[in-house]
Short mmCIF file of C-alpha atoms in Angstrom, two decimals:
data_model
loop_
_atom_site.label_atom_id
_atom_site.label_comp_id
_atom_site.label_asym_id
_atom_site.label_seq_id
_atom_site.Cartn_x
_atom_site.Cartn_y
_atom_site.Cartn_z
CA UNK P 1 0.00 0.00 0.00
CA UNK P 2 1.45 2.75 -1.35
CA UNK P 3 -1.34 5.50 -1.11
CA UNK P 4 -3.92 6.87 1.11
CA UNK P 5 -7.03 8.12 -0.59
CA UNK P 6 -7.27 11.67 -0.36
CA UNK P 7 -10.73 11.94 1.35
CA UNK P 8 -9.37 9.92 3.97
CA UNK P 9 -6.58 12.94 4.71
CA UNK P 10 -9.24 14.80 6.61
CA UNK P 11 -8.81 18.56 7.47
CA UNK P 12 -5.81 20.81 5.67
CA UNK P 13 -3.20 20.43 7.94
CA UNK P 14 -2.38 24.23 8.02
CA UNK P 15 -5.51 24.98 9.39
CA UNK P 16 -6.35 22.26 11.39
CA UNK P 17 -6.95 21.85 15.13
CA UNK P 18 -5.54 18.50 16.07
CA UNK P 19 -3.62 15.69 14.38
CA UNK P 20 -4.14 12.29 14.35
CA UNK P 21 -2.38 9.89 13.43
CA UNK P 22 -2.68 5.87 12.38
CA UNK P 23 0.17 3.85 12.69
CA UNK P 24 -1.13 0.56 10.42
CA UNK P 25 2.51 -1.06 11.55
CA UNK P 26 1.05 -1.24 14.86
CA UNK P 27 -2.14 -2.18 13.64
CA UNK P 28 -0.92 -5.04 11.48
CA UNK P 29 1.41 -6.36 14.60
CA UNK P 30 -1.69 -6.23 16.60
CA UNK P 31 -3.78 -8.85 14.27
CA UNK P 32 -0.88 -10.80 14.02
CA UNK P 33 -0.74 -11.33 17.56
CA UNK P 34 -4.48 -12.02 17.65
CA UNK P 35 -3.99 -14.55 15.04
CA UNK P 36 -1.43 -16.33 16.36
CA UNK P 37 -3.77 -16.40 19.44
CA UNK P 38 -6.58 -17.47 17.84
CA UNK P 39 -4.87 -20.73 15.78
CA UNK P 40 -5.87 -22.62 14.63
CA UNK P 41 -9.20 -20.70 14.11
CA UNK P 42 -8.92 -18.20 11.32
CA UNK P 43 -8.90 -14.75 12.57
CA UNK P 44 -11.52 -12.43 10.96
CA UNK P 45 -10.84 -8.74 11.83
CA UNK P 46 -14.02 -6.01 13.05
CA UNK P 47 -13.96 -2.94 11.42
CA UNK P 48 -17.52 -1.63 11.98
CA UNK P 49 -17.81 2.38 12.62
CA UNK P 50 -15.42 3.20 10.19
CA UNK P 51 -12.56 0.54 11.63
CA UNK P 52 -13.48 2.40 14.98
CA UNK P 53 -12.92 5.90 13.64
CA UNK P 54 -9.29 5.18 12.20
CA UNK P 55 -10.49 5.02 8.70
CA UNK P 56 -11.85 1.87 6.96
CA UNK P 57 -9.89 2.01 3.66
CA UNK P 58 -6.84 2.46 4.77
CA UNK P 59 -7.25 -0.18 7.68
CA UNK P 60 -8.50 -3.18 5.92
CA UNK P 61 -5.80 -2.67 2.51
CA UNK P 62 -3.58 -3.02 5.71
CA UNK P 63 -5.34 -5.88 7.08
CA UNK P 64 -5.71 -7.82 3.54
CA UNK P 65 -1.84 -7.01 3.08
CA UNK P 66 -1.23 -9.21 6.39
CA UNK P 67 -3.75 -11.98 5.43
CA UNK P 68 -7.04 -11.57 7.00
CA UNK P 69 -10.07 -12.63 4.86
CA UNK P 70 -13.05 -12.13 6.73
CA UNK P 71 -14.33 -8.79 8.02
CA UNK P 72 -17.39 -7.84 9.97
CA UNK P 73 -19.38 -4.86 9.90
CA UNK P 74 -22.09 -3.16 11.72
CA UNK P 75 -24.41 -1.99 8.34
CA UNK P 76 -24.31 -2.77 5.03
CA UNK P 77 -23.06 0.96 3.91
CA UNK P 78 -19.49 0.29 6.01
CA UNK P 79 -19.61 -2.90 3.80
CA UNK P 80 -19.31 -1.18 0.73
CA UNK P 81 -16.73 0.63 1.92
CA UNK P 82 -15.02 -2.46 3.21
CA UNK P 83 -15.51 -4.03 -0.42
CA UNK P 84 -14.00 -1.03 -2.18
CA UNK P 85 -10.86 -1.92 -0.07
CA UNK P 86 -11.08 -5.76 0.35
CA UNK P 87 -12.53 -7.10 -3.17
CA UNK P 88 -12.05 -11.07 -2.52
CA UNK P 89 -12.81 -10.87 0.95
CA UNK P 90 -15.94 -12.58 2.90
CA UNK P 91 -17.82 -9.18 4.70
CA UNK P 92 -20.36 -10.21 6.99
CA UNK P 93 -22.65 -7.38 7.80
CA UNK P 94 -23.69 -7.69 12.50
CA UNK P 95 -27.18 -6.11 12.44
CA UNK P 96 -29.54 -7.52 9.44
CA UNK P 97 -32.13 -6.66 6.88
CA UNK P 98 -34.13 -3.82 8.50
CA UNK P 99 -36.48 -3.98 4.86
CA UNK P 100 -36.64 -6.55 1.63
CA UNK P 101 -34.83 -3.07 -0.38
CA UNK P 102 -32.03 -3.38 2.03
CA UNK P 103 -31.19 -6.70 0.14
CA UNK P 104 -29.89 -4.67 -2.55
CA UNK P 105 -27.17 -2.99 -1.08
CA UNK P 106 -26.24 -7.15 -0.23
CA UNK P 107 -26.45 -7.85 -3.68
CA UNK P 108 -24.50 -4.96 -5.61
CA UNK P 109 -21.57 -5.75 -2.15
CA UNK P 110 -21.77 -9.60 -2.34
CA UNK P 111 -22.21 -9.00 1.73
CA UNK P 112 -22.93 -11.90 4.02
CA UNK P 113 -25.94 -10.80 6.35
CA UNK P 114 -25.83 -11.87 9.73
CA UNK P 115 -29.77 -12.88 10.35
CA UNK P 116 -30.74 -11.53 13.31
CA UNK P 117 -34.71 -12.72 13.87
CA UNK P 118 -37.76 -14.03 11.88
CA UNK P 119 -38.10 -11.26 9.81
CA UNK P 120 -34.76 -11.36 8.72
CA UNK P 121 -34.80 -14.95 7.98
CA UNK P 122 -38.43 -14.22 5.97
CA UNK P 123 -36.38 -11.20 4.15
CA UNK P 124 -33.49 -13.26 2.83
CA UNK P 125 -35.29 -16.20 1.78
CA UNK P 126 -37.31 -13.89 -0.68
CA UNK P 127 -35.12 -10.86 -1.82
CA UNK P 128 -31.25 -12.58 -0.72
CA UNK P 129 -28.41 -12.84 -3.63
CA UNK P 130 -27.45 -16.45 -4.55
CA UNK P 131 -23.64 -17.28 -4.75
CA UNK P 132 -23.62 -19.22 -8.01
CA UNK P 133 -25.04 -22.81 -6.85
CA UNK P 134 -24.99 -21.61 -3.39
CA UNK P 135 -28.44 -20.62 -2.53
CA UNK P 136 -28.86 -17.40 -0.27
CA UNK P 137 -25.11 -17.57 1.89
CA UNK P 138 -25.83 -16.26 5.57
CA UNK P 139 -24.91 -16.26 8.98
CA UNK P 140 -27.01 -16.45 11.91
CA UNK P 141 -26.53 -15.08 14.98
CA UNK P 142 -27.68 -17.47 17.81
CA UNK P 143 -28.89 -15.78 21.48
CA UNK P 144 -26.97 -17.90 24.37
CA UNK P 145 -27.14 -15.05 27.38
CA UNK P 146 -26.88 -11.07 25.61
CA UNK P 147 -30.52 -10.55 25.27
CA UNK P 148 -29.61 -8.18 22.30
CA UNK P 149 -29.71 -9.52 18.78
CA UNK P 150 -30.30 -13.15 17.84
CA UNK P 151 -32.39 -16.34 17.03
CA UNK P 152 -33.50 -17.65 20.48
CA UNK P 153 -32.60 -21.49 20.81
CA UNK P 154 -36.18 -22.85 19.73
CA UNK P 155 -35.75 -20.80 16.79
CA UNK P 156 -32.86 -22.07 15.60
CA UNK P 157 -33.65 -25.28 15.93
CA UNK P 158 -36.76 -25.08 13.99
CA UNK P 159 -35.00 -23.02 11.52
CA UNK P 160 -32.22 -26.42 11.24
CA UNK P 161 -35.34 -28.76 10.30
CA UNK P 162 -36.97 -26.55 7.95
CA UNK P 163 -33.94 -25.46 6.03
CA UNK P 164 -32.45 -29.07 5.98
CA UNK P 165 -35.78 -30.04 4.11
CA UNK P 166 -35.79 -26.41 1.92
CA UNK P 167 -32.26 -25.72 1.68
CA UNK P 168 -33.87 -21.98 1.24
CA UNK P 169 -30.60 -20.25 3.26
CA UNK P 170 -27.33 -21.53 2.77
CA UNK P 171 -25.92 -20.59 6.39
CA UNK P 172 -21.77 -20.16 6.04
CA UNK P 173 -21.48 -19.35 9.77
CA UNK P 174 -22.98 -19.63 12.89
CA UNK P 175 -21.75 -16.35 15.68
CA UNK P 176 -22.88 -15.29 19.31
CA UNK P 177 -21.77 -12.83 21.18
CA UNK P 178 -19.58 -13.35 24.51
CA UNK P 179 -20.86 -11.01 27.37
CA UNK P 180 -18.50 -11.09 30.07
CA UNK P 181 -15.34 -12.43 28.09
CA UNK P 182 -13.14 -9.51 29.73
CA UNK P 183 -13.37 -11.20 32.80
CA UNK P 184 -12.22 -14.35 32.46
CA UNK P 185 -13.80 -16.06 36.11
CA UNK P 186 -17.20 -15.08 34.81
CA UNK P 187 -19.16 -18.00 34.75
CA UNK P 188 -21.34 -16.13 32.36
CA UNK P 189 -18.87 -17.33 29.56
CA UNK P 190 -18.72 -21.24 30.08
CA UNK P 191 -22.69 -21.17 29.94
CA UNK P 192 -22.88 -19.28 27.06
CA UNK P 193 -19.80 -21.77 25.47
CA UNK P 194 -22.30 -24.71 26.23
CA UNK P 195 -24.74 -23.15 24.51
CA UNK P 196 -23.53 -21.92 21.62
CA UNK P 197 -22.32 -25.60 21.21
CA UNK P 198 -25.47 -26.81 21.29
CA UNK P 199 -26.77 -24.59 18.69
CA UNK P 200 -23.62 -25.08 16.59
CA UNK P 201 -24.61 -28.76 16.30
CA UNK P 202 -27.49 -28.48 14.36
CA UNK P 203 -25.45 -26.73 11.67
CA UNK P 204 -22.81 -29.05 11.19
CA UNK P 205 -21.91 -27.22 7.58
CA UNK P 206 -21.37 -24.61 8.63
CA UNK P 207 -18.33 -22.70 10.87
CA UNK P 208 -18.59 -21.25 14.18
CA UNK P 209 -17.15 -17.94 15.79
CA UNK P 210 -17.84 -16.68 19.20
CA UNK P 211 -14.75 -15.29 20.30
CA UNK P 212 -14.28 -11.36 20.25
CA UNK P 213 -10.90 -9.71 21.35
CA UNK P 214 -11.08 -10.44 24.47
CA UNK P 215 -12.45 -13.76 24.38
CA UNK P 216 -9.24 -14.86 22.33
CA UNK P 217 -7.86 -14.80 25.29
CA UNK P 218 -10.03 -17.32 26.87
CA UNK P 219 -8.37 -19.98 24.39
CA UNK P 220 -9.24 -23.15 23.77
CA UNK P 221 -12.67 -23.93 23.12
CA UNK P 222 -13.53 -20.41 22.91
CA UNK P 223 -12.23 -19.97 19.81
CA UNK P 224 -14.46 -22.64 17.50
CA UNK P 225 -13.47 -21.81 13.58
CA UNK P 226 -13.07 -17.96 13.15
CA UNK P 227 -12.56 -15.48 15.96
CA UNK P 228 -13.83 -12.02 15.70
CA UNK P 229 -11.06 -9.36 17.10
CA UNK P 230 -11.93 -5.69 17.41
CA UNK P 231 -10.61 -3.13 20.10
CA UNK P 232 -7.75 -5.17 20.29
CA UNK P 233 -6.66 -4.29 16.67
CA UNK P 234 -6.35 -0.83 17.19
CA UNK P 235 -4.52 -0.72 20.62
CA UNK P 236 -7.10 -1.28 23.57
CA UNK P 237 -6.44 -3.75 26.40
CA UNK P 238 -9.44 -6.33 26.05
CA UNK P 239 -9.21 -7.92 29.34
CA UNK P 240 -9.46 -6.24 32.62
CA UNK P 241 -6.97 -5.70 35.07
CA UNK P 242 -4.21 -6.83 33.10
CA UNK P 243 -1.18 -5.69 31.41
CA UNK P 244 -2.12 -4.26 27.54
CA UNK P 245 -0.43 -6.78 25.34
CA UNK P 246 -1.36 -4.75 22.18
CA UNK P 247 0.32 -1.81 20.58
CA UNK P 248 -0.86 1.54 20.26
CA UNK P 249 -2.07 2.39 17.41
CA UNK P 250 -3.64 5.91 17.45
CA UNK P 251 -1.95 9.37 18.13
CA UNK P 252 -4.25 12.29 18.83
CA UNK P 253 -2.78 15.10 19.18
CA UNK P 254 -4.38 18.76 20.11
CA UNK P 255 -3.05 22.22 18.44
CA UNK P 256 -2.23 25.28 20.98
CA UNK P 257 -4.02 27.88 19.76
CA UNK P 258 -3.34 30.62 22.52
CA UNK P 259 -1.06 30.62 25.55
CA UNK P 260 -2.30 33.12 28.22
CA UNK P 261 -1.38 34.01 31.87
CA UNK P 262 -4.15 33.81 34.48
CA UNK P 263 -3.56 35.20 38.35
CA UNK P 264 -4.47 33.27 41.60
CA UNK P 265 -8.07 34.01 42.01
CA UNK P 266 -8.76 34.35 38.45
CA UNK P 267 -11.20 31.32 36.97
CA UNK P 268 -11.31 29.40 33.44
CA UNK P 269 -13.81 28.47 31.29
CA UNK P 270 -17.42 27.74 31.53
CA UNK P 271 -18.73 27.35 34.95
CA UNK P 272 -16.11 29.53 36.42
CA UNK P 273 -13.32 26.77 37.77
CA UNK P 274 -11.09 28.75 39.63
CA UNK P 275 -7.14 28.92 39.83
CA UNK P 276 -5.15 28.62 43.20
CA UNK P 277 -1.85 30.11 41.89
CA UNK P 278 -0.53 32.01 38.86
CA UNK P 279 -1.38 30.03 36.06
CA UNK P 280 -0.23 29.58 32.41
CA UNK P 281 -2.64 28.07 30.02
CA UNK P 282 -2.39 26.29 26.43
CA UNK P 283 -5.69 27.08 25.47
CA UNK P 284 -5.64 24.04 22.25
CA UNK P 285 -7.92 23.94 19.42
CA UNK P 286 -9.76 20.89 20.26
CA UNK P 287 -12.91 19.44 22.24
CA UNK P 288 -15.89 17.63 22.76
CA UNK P 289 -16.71 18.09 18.79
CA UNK P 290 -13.61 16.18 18.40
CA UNK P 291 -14.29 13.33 20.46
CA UNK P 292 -12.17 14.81 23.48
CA UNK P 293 -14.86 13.64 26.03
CA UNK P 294 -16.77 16.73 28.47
CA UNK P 295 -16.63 14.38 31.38
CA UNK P 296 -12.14 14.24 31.17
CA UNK P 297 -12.83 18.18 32.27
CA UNK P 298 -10.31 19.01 35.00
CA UNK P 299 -10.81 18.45 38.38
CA UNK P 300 -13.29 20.03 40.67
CA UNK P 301 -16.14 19.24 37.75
CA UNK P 302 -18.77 17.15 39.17
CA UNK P 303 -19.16 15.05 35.73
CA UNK P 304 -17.07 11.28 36.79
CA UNK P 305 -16.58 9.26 39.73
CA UNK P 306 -13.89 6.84 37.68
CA UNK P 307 -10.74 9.32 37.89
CA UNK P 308 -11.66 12.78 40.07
CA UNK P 309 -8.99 14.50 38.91
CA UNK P 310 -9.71 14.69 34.77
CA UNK P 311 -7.81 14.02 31.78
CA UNK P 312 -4.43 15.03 31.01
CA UNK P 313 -2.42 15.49 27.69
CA UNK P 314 1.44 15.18 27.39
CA UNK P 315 3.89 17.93 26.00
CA UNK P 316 7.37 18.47 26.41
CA UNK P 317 8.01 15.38 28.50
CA UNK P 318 5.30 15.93 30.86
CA UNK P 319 1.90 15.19 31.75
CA UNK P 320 0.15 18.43 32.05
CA UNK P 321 -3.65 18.37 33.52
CA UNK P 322 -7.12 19.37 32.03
CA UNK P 323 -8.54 22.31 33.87
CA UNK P 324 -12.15 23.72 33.44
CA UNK P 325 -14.56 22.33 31.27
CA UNK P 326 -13.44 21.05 28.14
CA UNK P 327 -15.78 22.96 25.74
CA UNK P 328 -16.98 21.64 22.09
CA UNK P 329 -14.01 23.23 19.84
CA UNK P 330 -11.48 24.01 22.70
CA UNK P 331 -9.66 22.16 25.74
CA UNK P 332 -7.27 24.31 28.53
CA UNK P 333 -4.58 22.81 29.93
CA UNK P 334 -2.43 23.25 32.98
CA UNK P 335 1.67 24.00 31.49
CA UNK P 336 2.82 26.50 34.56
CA UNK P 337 5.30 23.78 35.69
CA UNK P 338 7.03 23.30 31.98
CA UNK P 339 7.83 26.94 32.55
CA UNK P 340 7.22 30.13 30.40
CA UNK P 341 9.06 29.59 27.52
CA UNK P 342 8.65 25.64 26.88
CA UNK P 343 5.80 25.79 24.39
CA UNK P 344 4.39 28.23 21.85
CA UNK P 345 1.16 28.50 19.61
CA UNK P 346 0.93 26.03 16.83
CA UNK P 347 2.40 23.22 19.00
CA UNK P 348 0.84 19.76 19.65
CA UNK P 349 -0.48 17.69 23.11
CA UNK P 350 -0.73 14.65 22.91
CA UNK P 351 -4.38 13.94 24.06
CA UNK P 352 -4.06 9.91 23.49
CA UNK P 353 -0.81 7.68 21.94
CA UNK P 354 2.23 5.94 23.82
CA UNK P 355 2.40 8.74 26.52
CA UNK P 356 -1.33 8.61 26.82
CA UNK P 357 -2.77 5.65 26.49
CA UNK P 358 -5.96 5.48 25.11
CA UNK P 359 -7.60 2.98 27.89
CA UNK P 360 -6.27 5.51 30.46
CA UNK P 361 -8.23 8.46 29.15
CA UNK P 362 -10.90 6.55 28.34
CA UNK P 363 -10.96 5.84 32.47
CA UNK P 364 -10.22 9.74 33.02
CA UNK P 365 -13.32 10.14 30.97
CA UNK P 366 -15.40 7.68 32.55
CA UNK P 367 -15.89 5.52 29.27
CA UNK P 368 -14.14 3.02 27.67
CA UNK P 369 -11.87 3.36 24.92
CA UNK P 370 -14.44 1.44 22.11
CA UNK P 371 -16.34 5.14 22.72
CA UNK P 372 -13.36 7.03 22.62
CA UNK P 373 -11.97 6.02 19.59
CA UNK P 374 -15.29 5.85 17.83
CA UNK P 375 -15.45 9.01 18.44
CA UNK P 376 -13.08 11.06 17.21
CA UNK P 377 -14.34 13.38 14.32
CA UNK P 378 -13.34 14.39 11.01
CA UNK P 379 -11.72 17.90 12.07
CA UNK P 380 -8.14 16.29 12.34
CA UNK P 381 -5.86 16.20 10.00
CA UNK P 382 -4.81 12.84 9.18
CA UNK P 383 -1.67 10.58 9.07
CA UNK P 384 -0.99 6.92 8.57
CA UNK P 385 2.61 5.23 9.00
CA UNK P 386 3.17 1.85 6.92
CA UNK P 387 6.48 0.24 6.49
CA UNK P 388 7.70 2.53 8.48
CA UNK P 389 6.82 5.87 6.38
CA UNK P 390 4.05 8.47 7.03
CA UNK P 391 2.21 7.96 3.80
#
C-alpha cells in the first residue's frame, strides 16, 4: 500500500486543530498477535464504525496485506466501503435486513448478512443474492445469554429442520456474542460456550465464531473456527486488570491555539473553575466536537466518579492536567510547571498515543476506549505510517 485516498486525509493540515495519526505497523502487529492467538481458528478482523474511527480504507488494505479474509461490519453501507478496499474478501454485515430493499445494497456488495430474527430470515429467503449454486449464503446469529440480537434457541432449531428439508438459506457461519469475556472467572462465559455448542450442532456445515478480542484470550474452546477481534486491533487492552499486550495504534494530538497568563483568584472556562496560583494556560484547538470527552474536564467538575482528577495530555516530556470544562471546539490545559518559555502556539499535546494511552483516558473520561476512539471526528488532519513511512 502505497497510497492513502485523499478523502481519507481529513482537514488541511495548516488549518487544522488537532492531528491524528494511524500507525497501520502497529495495527498489522496487533492482528498478528491475535492470530497467532486465535490458531488454529482463522482470525476475521471487526472494522464496523469506520474501523473504529481510524479510517476503513486504509485499515482493511492493511489488514488484507497481512492476510485476514473475513471482516465484519455493523451496516451494510461500512460494507461497501469495506468491499472497495477488500474485493475477494468474505464481509459479513452484524445487524440484518431492516427492509426486503435493504437486500440490494447485499447484492451490488456480495455482503454476508448476519440474520438476526424471523423477519430477517423471511427477508433473505425472498429478496437474498445467490452465490452461483450456493443458494442465499448467511450467517445467523444465535442468542446464548446477551438478550440483544439473535435467534432464540427454539428458533434455531426449527429453523435447522426446515432449512435441511428447503435448503432456502445456505448458512456459512454460525456467531454469538460473549458477554462477560473480559473477565475471564465469569461463569457467564462457560454457559454461554455450552450453549452456543449446542446450537452449533445443528449446523454441522457450517463454521462457528464466538470469540471477540477479548475472548481470544479465553483460548481453547472459545475460539471454535473464526474469531472475531476488534478493540484489540487498534490498541485497547481487552481484558481487565491486566497488562495491555497490544500496541498503540492511534496518536491524537491537540493544536495550541493561545497561551495566556491567568492570576491566583482568576477562573477558566465555563462554569467559572477557579485557579489557586498564577497560572499559564495552552488554550488548544480541540474538544468535545472532536471526540475529546466533556466528562475528562479538570478536576473540581462534578461530571465522573472513575478518575476525580480529569484528563491530562502530554507535551514536552510531561503530563500536564485538564482544567475547566473542556468545551466543544477548545480544551485548557495546565503547562505553569514546563515553565514560560517551553511551548508556543501552533504546537501539539498529545491527548491519546504511547504517553497517553488510550484505555487511560478513556478511564479519566469515565468511558471506555471502544467510545473514545469511535469518536473522534473528522476535524483532524490525518496521518498513517506503513512500512515505516508516514504515507
Amino acid at each position: 500500500m502505497t497510497s492513502i485516498d485523499p478523502q481519507m486525509r481529513g482537514a488541511d493540515p495548516r488549518v487544522a486543530g488537532g492531528r491524528l495519526t494511524v500507525d497501520l505497523d502497529a495495527l498489522v502487529a496487533n492482528y498478528r498477535q491475535m492470530a497467532e492467538r486465535s490458531t488454529p481458528a482463522e482470525a476475521a478482523a471487526v472494522v464496523k464504525a469506520d474501523a473504529y474511527g481510524l479510517g476503513a480504507g486504509p485499515v482493511v488494505a492493511a489488514l488484507v496485506a497481512e492476510g485476514c479474509r473475513k471482516f465484519f461490519v455493523a451496516l451494510p453501507e461500512e460494507g461497501l466501503a469495506v468491499r472497495a478496499a477488500a474485493p475477494d474478501a468474505e464481509i459479513y454485515v452484524f445487524n440484518g435486513l431492516f427492509s426486503p430493499e435493504a437486500a440490494s445494497f447485499y447484492r451490488e456488495g456480495r455482503l454476508i448478512p448476519v440474520l438476526n430474527s424471523q423477519t430477517d430470515l423471511a427477508i433473505w429467503e425472498a429478496h437474498g443474492w445467490d452465490d452461483g449454486d450456493t443458494p442465499r449464503p448467511c450467517a445467523l446469529h444465535v442468542e446464548t445469554g446477551m438478550n440483544r440480537l439473535g435467534l432464540t434457541p427454539e428458533r434455531t432449531r426449527i429453523l435447522a429442520q426446515e432449512n435441511a428439508l428447503t435448503g432456502a438459506l445456505t448458512p456459512q457461519l454460525i456467531l454469538s456474542h460473549l458477554a462477560c469475556a473480559d473477565t475471564p472467572a465469569h461463569p457467564m462465559n462457560r454457559q454461554q460456550l455450552e450453549s452456543f455448542q449446542a446450537l452449533c450442532a445443528l449446523f454441522p456445515d457450517a463454521e462457528s465464531s464466538l470469540a471477540n478480542s477479548a475472548g481470544i484470550f479465553l483460548g481453547g474452546e472459545f475460539l471454535c473456527d473464526v474469531t472475531r477481534p476488534g478493540v484489540s486491533l487498534y490498541g485497547s487492552n481487552p481484558v481487565n486488570d491486566t497488562e495491555n499486550p497490544m500496541q498503540p495504534v492511534a496518536t491524537v494530538q491537540a493544536r495550541i491555539a493561545q497561551l495566556r497568563q491567568v492570576p491566583a483568584g482568576g477562573t477558566v472556562s465555563y462554569g467559572a473553575t477557579p485557579v489557586t496560583r498564577d497560572t499559564l494556560l495552552a488554550v488548544t484547538a480541540t474538544g468535545y466536537a472532536d471526540g475529546y470527552h466533556r466528562s475528562g474536564s479538570g478536576a473540581g467538575v462534578p461530571l465522573r466518579n472513575a478518575v476525580p482528577q480529569g484528563a491530562c495530555g502530554f507535551v514536552d516530556g510531561e503530563r500536564v492536567p485538564v482544567i475547566g470544562r473542556i468545551t466543544m471546539d477548545l480544551t485548557l490545559f495546565d503547562v505553569t510547571d514546563l515553565g514560560p518559555d517551553a511551548l508556543q502556539v501552533g504546537d501539539l499535546i498529545e491527548l491519546i498515543g504511547h504517553n497517553m494511552p488510550v484505555d487511560d483516558v478513556a478511564m479519566a473520561c469515565g468511558t471506555i476506549s471502544y467510545e473514545l476512539l469511535t469518536s473522534l471526528g473528522r476535524r483532524y488532519e490525518r496521518h498513517y505510517v506503513h512500512g515505516g513511512d508516514r504515507i
